[in-house]
Amino acid sequence: MFKVNDNYLKLPGSYLFSTIGKKVAAYTAANPDKSIIRLGIGDVTQPLAPAIIDALHDAVDEMAAAETFHGYAPDLGYEFLRNAMAKNDYQDKGCDISADEVFISDGAKCDSGNIQEIFSVDNKIAVCDPVYPVYVDTNVMAGRTGTYDPLKETWSDVIYMPCTADNNFAPELPKETPDIIYLCFPNNPTGSTITKAQLQEWVDYANKVGAVIIYDAAYEAYISEADVPHTIYECEGARTCAIELRSFSKNAGFTGVRLGATIIPKDLKCGDVTLHSLWARRHGTKYNGAPYIVQKAGEAVYSDAGKAQLSEQVAYYMNNAKVIYQGLKDAGYTVSGGVNAPYIWLKTPGSMTSWEFFDYLLENANVVGTPGSGFGPSGEGYFRLTAFGSYENTVAAIERIKKM
């Protein structure tokens, strides 16, 4: 008889945002007259920029003619997009990354889950706490995390790096030596950042102990402060210890279009084996590439018109972040984030747990956010709001919260 991967059975409950969706659906069904404002899931709301729409239309027209039709994409992705990313995201910033070290995919979420496949199951991972759930959950599925403690909400074989108000929500080098380190800056969920000097410490540490850093740069477009790095490859030595994940979802509104990339320098090795070659093998075997139409839309992100239009879109969301941050502060909440990231991280009032505040906010303000405990034990007592709503809904949500 067939057997299942029983590592899946170790996962507690359902995926965080699935749980939120079910709770909101139940409340809406019971209260159909209520107008719900959703500031929970980090999904964009503004339409695709005109330059991207034009590129999509042009690419569709190409697919209608035999002379310009495209079938399967190249394994790494189309050269026009890889060249654009290598130049604009790296080379123009003084980083030594070439186009053949860029692997195009359909999103950073998939890549952050799939990347662990090229590592042995006995590697020990280190994660920030709180953390984007996909990093931990996919390692649970692979059998890399040990046993779950429901009281502490931790896994026995995971190294947790607490990110609290005491350390400005930035992780400290772990006492126990990890093999794989997950870092995300600007951070999801806390919205925190670290300086280039702080990130250099992580690169130096990884090279010293022989660890690899999986660096999620999904929110780099929202960085506004000068000393916050846009890529880990700004740090000396990162080519020998770091893999970077890139997303078009938040900088270009591709959450429903799907496009991303993973960057693996050829200098990153385990003995004589390059991780670049392993990921290339995995990519070629298990993935048929993002559609030509979508990759052409991705290329438009780097056009002059695309850059200008997307800069305005980022500014729109960051104005929402300012509204949320200041509004919550005026209402007496303790808040952080919202400066280099579209997320605001707030302390729940009194002794409320994260899920108690979720219910309280939903019932009394009809506003949906994300409980901090869903991101890890150090997230308990905190709550995340996203700036990705419309300006009108953002203002209305804050006014509702102020009246509670």
Short mmCIF file of C-alpha atoms in Angstrom, two decimals:
data_model
loop_
_atom_site.label_atom_id
_atom_site.label_comp_id
_atom_site.label_asym_id
_atom_site.label_seq_id
_atom_site.Cartn_x
_atom_site.Cartn_y
_atom_site.Cartn_z
CA MET A 1 0.00 0.00 0.00
CA PHE A 2 1.20 3.51 -0.77
CA LYS A 3 2.54 5.72 2.01
CA VAL A 4 2.34 9.49 2.47
CA ASN A 5 5.10 11.88 3.46
CA ASP A 6 4.21 11.97 7.15
CA ASN A 7 6.26 15.13 7.64
CA TYR A 8 3.15 16.93 6.35
CA LEU A 9 1.22 15.51 9.28
CA LYS A 10 3.58 17.27 11.68
CA LEU A 11 2.47 20.71 10.48
CA PRO A 12 0.25 22.35 13.12
CA GLY A 13 -3.05 23.69 11.82
CA SER A 14 -3.31 25.24 8.37
CA TYR A 15 -1.24 27.89 6.63
CA LEU A 16 -1.53 31.21 8.50
CA PHE A 17 -3.33 33.12 5.78
CA SER A 18 -5.69 30.24 5.09
CA THR A 19 -6.76 30.39 8.74
CA ILE A 20 -7.31 34.14 8.47
CA GLY A 21 -9.37 33.66 5.32
CA LYS A 22 -11.62 31.12 6.99
CA LYS A 23 -12.19 33.33 10.04
CA VAL A 24 -13.03 36.34 7.90
CA ALA A 25 -15.36 34.28 5.70
CA ALA A 26 -17.21 33.00 8.77
CA TYR A 27 -17.58 36.52 10.19
CA THR A 28 -18.77 37.89 6.84
CA ALA A 29 -21.35 35.13 6.49
CA ALA A 30 -22.69 35.92 9.95
CA ASN A 31 -22.56 39.69 9.38
CA PRO A 32 -23.35 40.33 5.70
CA ASP A 33 -24.09 44.01 6.37
CA LYS A 34 -20.58 44.76 7.60
CA SER A 35 -17.99 46.39 5.33
CA ILE A 36 -14.67 44.61 5.85
CA ILE A 37 -11.37 46.39 5.20
CA ARG A 38 -8.52 43.96 4.61
CA LEU A 39 -5.06 45.05 5.74
CA GLY A 40 -3.84 41.55 6.48
CA ILE A 41 -2.40 39.68 3.51
CA GLY A 42 0.36 41.54 1.69
CA ASP A 43 -1.46 41.62 -1.63
CA VAL A 44 -1.21 44.72 -3.79
CA THR A 45 -4.31 46.60 -4.92
CA GLN A 46 -3.13 49.11 -7.53
CA PRO A 47 -3.39 48.11 -11.22
CA LEU A 48 -0.36 47.20 -13.27
CA ALA A 49 1.63 50.18 -14.52
CA PRO A 50 0.94 51.34 -18.13
CA ALA A 51 4.42 50.35 -19.33
CA ILE A 52 3.80 46.81 -18.10
CA ILE A 53 0.35 46.64 -19.68
CA ASP A 54 1.81 47.79 -23.00
CA ALA A 55 4.49 45.10 -22.82
CA LEU A 56 1.87 42.43 -22.06
CA HIS A 57 -0.24 43.51 -25.05
CA ASP A 58 2.77 43.54 -27.35
CA ALA A 59 3.81 40.08 -26.18
CA VAL A 60 0.30 38.71 -26.71
CA ASP A 61 0.38 40.04 -30.26
CA GLU A 62 3.73 38.29 -30.79
CA MET A 63 2.18 35.02 -29.70
CA ALA A 64 -0.45 35.40 -32.43
CA ALA A 65 2.05 35.20 -35.30
CA ALA A 66 4.12 32.16 -36.26
CA GLU A 67 7.20 34.30 -36.83
CA THR A 68 7.21 35.67 -33.28
CA PHE A 69 5.52 32.85 -31.37
CA HIS A 70 7.37 31.47 -28.31
CA GLY A 71 7.03 28.03 -26.77
CA TYR A 72 9.05 26.70 -23.85
CA ALA A 73 11.26 29.28 -22.19
CA PRO A 74 15.01 28.63 -21.74
CA ASP A 75 15.83 26.85 -18.46
CA LEU A 76 17.23 29.93 -16.71
CA GLY A 77 14.72 32.32 -18.28
CA TYR A 78 14.89 34.58 -21.31
CA GLU A 79 18.18 36.37 -21.74
CA PHE A 80 16.52 39.77 -22.17
CA LEU A 81 15.09 39.60 -18.64
CA ARG A 82 18.17 38.08 -17.01
CA ASN A 83 20.32 40.80 -18.58
CA ALA A 84 17.96 43.52 -17.36
CA MET A 85 17.97 42.16 -13.82
CA ALA A 86 21.73 41.63 -13.69
CA LYS A 87 22.38 45.17 -14.90
CA ASN A 88 19.73 47.13 -12.98
CA ASP A 89 19.52 45.19 -9.72
CA TYR A 90 23.20 44.35 -9.36
CA GLN A 91 25.80 45.72 -11.76
CA ASP A 92 24.48 49.29 -11.55
CA LYS A 93 24.83 49.00 -7.77
CA GLY A 94 28.44 47.84 -8.07
CA CYS A 95 27.63 44.16 -7.46
CA ASP A 96 29.38 41.40 -9.38
CA ILE A 97 26.41 39.36 -10.62
CA SER A 98 26.16 38.13 -14.22
CA ALA A 99 23.05 37.25 -16.20
CA ASP A 100 23.81 33.52 -16.12
CA GLU A 101 23.63 33.60 -12.32
CA VAL A 102 19.98 34.74 -12.48
CA PHE A 103 17.28 32.03 -12.55
CA ILE A 104 13.84 33.30 -13.55
CA SER A 105 10.83 31.74 -11.80
CA ASP A 106 7.16 32.41 -11.08
CA GLY A 107 7.74 33.96 -7.68
CA ALA A 108 9.86 34.21 -4.55
CA LYS A 109 7.42 32.20 -2.45
CA CYS A 110 7.93 29.14 -4.64
CA ASP A 111 11.68 29.60 -4.71
CA SER A 112 11.97 30.12 -0.94
CA GLY A 113 10.21 26.80 -0.48
CA ASN A 114 11.93 24.90 -3.27
CA ILE A 115 15.49 26.04 -2.60
CA GLN A 116 15.80 23.74 0.42
CA GLU A 117 15.62 20.73 -1.93
CA ILE A 118 19.25 21.14 -2.96
CA PHE A 119 20.43 20.77 0.65
CA SER A 120 20.86 17.62 2.71
CA VAL A 121 18.07 16.83 5.14
CA ASP A 122 20.49 16.90 8.09
CA ASN A 123 21.30 20.60 7.66
CA LYS A 124 20.18 22.77 10.57
CA ILE A 125 18.31 25.95 9.68
CA ALA A 126 18.25 29.26 11.54
CA VAL A 127 15.33 31.65 11.14
CA CYS A 128 14.38 35.05 12.47
CA ASP A 129 11.53 34.91 14.98
CA PRO A 130 8.99 36.15 13.93
CA VAL A 131 9.43 34.94 10.36
CA TYR A 132 7.62 34.41 7.05
CA PRO A 133 6.00 30.97 7.65
CA VAL A 134 7.08 29.45 4.33
CA TYR A 135 10.73 29.20 5.42
CA VAL A 136 9.92 26.92 8.34
CA ASP A 137 6.92 25.04 6.94
CA THR A 138 8.75 23.86 3.80
CA ASN A 139 11.61 22.56 5.93
CA VAL A 140 9.05 20.73 8.07
CA MET A 141 7.74 19.08 4.91
CA ALA A 142 11.29 18.01 4.06
CA GLY A 143 11.84 16.45 7.50
CA ARG A 144 14.54 18.88 8.60
CA THR A 145 12.95 20.47 11.70
CA GLY A 146 12.61 17.72 14.33
CA THR A 147 9.61 17.59 16.65
CA TYR A 148 7.10 20.32 17.39
CA ASP A 149 6.48 21.68 20.88
CA PRO A 150 2.90 23.00 20.88
CA LEU A 151 3.40 24.90 24.13
CA LYS A 152 6.46 26.81 22.94
CA GLU A 153 5.34 26.70 19.29
CA THR A 154 8.87 25.80 18.24
CA TRP A 155 10.63 22.97 16.41
CA SER A 156 13.42 21.07 18.16
CA ASP A 157 15.90 21.21 15.28
CA VAL A 158 15.34 24.83 14.27
CA ILE A 159 17.53 27.64 15.59
CA TYR A 160 15.31 30.60 16.42
CA MET A 161 16.80 34.09 16.40
CA PRO A 162 14.41 36.33 18.38
CA CYS A 163 13.67 39.72 16.84
CA THR A 164 12.15 41.83 19.59
CA ALA A 165 11.88 45.46 20.63
CA ASP A 166 15.02 44.94 22.72
CA ASN A 167 17.16 44.38 19.61
CA ASN A 168 15.16 46.65 17.27
CA PHE A 169 13.59 43.58 15.66
CA ALA A 170 16.93 42.59 14.10
CA PRO A 171 18.44 39.13 14.73
CA GLU A 172 21.69 38.55 16.58
CA LEU A 173 24.28 35.97 15.56
CA PRO A 174 23.12 32.62 16.97
CA LYS A 175 24.99 30.81 19.73
CA GLU A 176 24.39 27.45 18.03
CA THR A 177 26.00 27.15 14.59
CA PRO A 178 23.51 26.79 11.71
CA ASP A 179 24.07 25.40 8.23
CA ILE A 180 21.39 27.45 6.47
CA ILE A 181 20.39 30.96 7.58
CA TYR A 182 17.18 32.60 6.37
CA LEU A 183 17.23 36.41 6.36
CA CYS A 184 14.59 38.79 4.99
CA PHE A 185 15.22 42.55 4.84
CA PRO A 186 13.28 44.77 4.77
CA ASN A 187 11.62 42.28 7.03
CA ASN A 188 8.32 40.52 6.70
CA PRO A 189 6.49 40.77 9.10
CA THR A 190 8.13 43.43 11.29
CA GLY A 191 9.14 45.95 8.60
CA SER A 192 12.57 46.27 10.24
CA THR A 193 15.86 46.71 8.41
CA ILE A 194 19.57 46.36 9.11
CA THR A 195 22.46 48.51 7.91
CA LYS A 196 25.06 47.42 5.39
CA ALA A 197 27.59 47.05 8.22
CA GLN A 198 25.19 44.76 10.12
CA LEU A 199 24.56 42.66 7.02
CA GLN A 200 28.33 42.44 6.44
CA GLU A 201 28.61 40.83 9.88
CA TRP A 202 26.22 38.10 8.73
CA VAL A 203 28.18 37.54 5.52
CA ASP A 204 31.47 37.32 7.44
CA TYR A 205 29.87 34.95 9.95
CA ALA A 206 28.45 32.67 7.24
CA ASN A 207 31.80 32.45 5.46
CA LYS A 208 33.55 31.75 8.77
CA VAL A 209 31.28 28.88 9.87
CA GLY A 210 30.57 27.49 6.39
CA ALA A 211 26.88 28.37 6.34
CA VAL A 212 24.77 29.57 3.42
CA ILE A 213 22.47 32.59 3.72
CA ILE A 214 19.14 32.51 1.88
CA TYR A 215 18.40 36.21 1.57
CA ASP A 216 14.86 37.28 0.73
CA ALA A 217 14.95 40.74 -0.88
CA ALA A 218 11.28 40.86 -1.87
CA TYR A 219 10.76 44.33 -0.38
CA GLU A 220 13.96 46.11 -1.43
CA ALA A 221 12.03 48.58 -3.63
CA TYR A 222 10.56 50.13 -0.48
CA ILE A 223 13.90 51.09 1.06
CA SER A 224 14.15 54.85 1.61
CA GLU A 225 17.13 55.18 3.97
CA ALA A 226 20.64 55.47 2.56
CA ASP A 227 22.48 52.93 4.71
CA VAL A 228 20.08 50.04 4.11
CA PRO A 229 21.39 47.57 1.49
CA HIS A 230 19.19 46.69 -1.48
CA THR A 231 20.95 43.38 -2.03
CA ILE A 232 23.22 41.14 0.01
CA TYR A 233 25.77 41.26 -2.81
CA GLU A 234 26.64 44.80 -1.74
CA CYS A 235 28.60 43.03 1.01
CA GLU A 236 32.12 41.77 0.41
CA GLY A 237 32.28 37.97 0.36
CA ALA A 238 28.57 37.42 -0.30
CA ARG A 239 29.28 35.57 -3.55
CA THR A 240 30.71 32.66 -1.57
CA CYS A 241 27.91 32.34 0.98
CA ALA A 242 24.61 33.83 -0.23
CA ILE A 243 21.61 32.98 -2.38
CA GLU A 244 19.21 35.87 -3.02
CA LEU A 245 15.48 35.66 -3.75
CA ARG A 246 13.86 38.38 -5.85
CA SER A 247 10.18 39.11 -6.42
CA PHE A 248 8.18 41.23 -8.86
CA SER A 249 5.07 40.97 -6.69
CA LYS A 250 5.55 43.96 -4.42
CA ASN A 251 7.73 46.28 -6.50
CA ALA A 252 5.67 45.86 -9.70
CA GLY A 253 2.30 44.51 -8.56
CA PHE A 254 2.83 41.02 -10.04
CA THR A 255 1.02 39.10 -7.26
CA GLY A 256 -1.52 37.93 -9.84
CA VAL A 257 0.93 37.82 -12.76
CA ARG A 258 3.68 35.79 -11.03
CA LEU A 259 7.36 36.42 -11.64
CA GLY A 260 10.50 36.18 -9.53
CA ALA A 261 14.12 35.12 -9.62
CA THR A 262 16.76 33.36 -7.59
CA ILE A 263 20.37 34.51 -7.81
CA ILE A 264 23.08 31.91 -7.16
CA PRO A 265 26.69 32.99 -7.77
CA LYS A 266 28.97 30.36 -9.27
CA ASP A 267 31.44 30.97 -6.42
CA LEU A 268 29.04 29.44 -3.89
CA LYS A 269 30.25 25.88 -3.32
CA CYS A 270 30.00 22.89 -1.03
CA GLY A 271 33.43 21.35 -1.51
CA ASP A 272 33.82 21.13 -5.26
CA VAL A 273 30.07 21.21 -5.98
CA THR A 274 28.55 24.53 -7.05
CA LEU A 275 25.05 25.26 -5.76
CA HIS A 276 24.51 26.99 -9.11
CA SER A 277 24.78 23.65 -10.90
CA LEU A 278 22.46 21.90 -8.44
CA TRP A 279 19.76 24.56 -8.77
CA ALA A 280 20.17 24.56 -12.56
CA ARG A 281 19.57 20.79 -12.54
CA ARG A 282 16.55 21.13 -10.27
CA HIS A 283 15.21 24.07 -12.29
CA GLY A 284 15.57 22.27 -15.60
CA THR A 285 13.99 19.07 -14.30
CA LYS A 286 11.04 20.41 -12.31
CA TYR A 287 10.19 23.74 -13.91
CA ASN A 288 9.18 24.82 -17.41
CA GLY A 289 9.65 28.53 -16.90
CA ALA A 290 7.56 31.66 -16.46
CA PRO A 291 5.53 32.48 -19.59
CA TYR A 292 7.13 34.56 -22.33
CA ILE A 293 4.36 37.13 -21.96
CA VAL A 294 5.09 37.56 -18.26
CA GLN A 295 8.85 37.77 -18.76
CA LYS A 296 8.34 40.53 -21.34
CA ALA A 297 6.25 42.34 -18.73
CA GLY A 298 9.13 41.87 -16.31
CA GLU A 299 11.54 43.44 -18.77
CA ALA A 300 9.28 46.53 -18.89
CA VAL A 301 9.84 47.00 -15.15
CA TYR A 302 13.38 48.13 -16.02
CA SER A 303 12.40 50.54 -18.80
CA ASP A 304 12.58 54.27 -18.06
CA ALA A 305 8.80 54.53 -18.13
CA GLY A 306 8.42 51.43 -15.96
CA LYS A 307 10.85 52.72 -13.36
CA ALA A 308 9.09 56.07 -13.13
CA GLN A 309 5.60 54.58 -12.91
CA LEU A 310 6.58 51.97 -10.33
CA SER A 311 8.36 54.58 -8.23
CA GLU A 312 5.03 56.41 -8.01
CA GLN A 313 3.26 53.18 -7.07
CA VAL A 314 5.73 52.40 -4.30
CA ALA A 315 5.30 55.97 -3.03
CA TYR A 316 1.52 55.45 -2.99
CA TYR A 317 1.84 52.40 -0.74
CA MET A 318 4.43 54.05 1.48
CA ASN A 319 2.09 57.02 1.96
CA ASN A 320 -0.45 54.46 3.21
CA ALA A 321 2.22 53.13 5.57
CA LYS A 322 2.75 56.65 6.91
CA VAL A 323 -1.00 57.03 7.48
CA ILE A 324 -1.16 53.75 9.38
CA TYR A 325 1.98 54.39 11.41
CA GLN A 326 1.02 57.91 12.46
CA GLY A 327 -2.63 57.04 13.01
CA LEU A 328 -1.80 54.14 15.31
CA LYS A 329 0.73 56.24 17.17
CA ASP A 330 -1.84 58.99 17.67
CA ALA A 331 -4.23 56.35 19.01
CA GLY A 332 -1.68 55.33 21.63
CA TYR A 333 -0.30 52.16 20.07
CA THR A 334 3.38 51.18 20.15
CA VAL A 335 4.38 50.84 16.50
CA SER A 336 7.44 50.19 14.32
CA GLY A 337 8.18 49.47 10.66
CA GLY A 338 6.53 51.45 7.87
CA VAL A 339 9.66 53.41 6.89
CA ASN A 340 11.57 51.04 4.58
CA ALA A 341 8.78 48.48 4.24
CA PRO A 342 5.03 48.39 3.57
CA TYR A 343 4.38 46.65 6.90
CA ILE A 344 3.54 48.19 10.27
CA TRP A 345 4.24 46.13 13.38
CA LEU A 346 2.24 47.08 16.46
CA LYS A 347 2.07 45.94 20.06
CA THR A 348 -1.32 44.55 20.97
CA PRO A 349 -3.05 46.58 23.70
CA GLY A 350 -3.01 45.45 27.32
CA SER A 351 -2.63 41.71 27.77
CA MET A 352 -4.40 40.75 24.54
CA THR A 353 -2.92 37.88 22.57
CA SER A 354 -2.39 38.31 18.85
CA TRP A 355 -5.46 36.26 17.92
CA GLU A 356 -7.59 37.98 20.57
CA PHE A 357 -6.68 41.32 19.01
CA PHE A 358 -7.45 39.91 15.55
CA ASP A 359 -10.97 39.02 16.70
CA TYR A 360 -11.37 42.32 18.54
CA LEU A 361 -10.31 44.33 15.50
CA LEU A 362 -12.54 42.33 13.15
CA GLU A 363 -15.61 42.59 15.36
CA ASN A 364 -15.25 46.20 16.50
CA ALA A 365 -13.62 47.91 13.52
CA ASN A 366 -14.31 45.38 10.75
CA VAL A 367 -10.60 45.56 9.89
CA VAL A 368 -8.50 42.49 9.08
CA GLY A 369 -4.83 42.29 10.06
CA THR A 370 -2.38 39.47 10.75
CA PRO A 371 -1.69 38.05 14.25
CA GLY A 372 2.00 38.23 15.09
CA SER A 373 1.98 34.78 16.69
CA GLY A 374 1.34 33.31 13.25
CA PHE A 375 4.90 34.28 12.34
CA GLY A 376 6.52 32.58 15.35
CA PRO A 377 6.59 32.63 19.17
CA SER A 378 8.33 36.02 19.40
CA GLY A 379 5.45 37.48 17.39
CA GLU A 380 3.00 36.86 20.21
CA GLY A 381 1.63 40.11 21.54
CA TYR A 382 2.19 41.84 18.18
CA PHE A 383 0.12 42.44 15.06
CA ARG A 384 0.90 43.26 11.42
CA LEU A 385 -0.95 45.68 9.20
CA THR A 386 -0.15 46.09 5.52
CA ALA A 387 -0.01 49.30 3.49
CA PHE A 388 -1.13 47.56 0.29
CA GLY A 389 -4.77 48.63 0.52
CA SER A 390 -6.24 51.61 -1.28
CA TYR A 391 -5.60 55.02 0.26
CA GLU A 392 -9.31 55.47 0.94
CA ASN A 393 -9.62 52.13 2.72
CA THR A 394 -6.42 52.76 4.66
CA VAL A 395 -7.69 56.09 5.98
CA ALA A 396 -11.08 54.57 6.80
CA ALA A 397 -9.48 51.63 8.63
CA ILE A 398 -7.39 53.90 10.83
CA GLU A 399 -10.39 56.06 11.65
CA ARG A 400 -12.28 52.95 12.70
CA ILE A 401 -9.41 51.77 14.88
CA LYS A 402 -9.14 55.18 16.54
CA LYS A 403 -12.83 54.97 17.52
CA MET A 404 -12.51 51.58 19.24
#
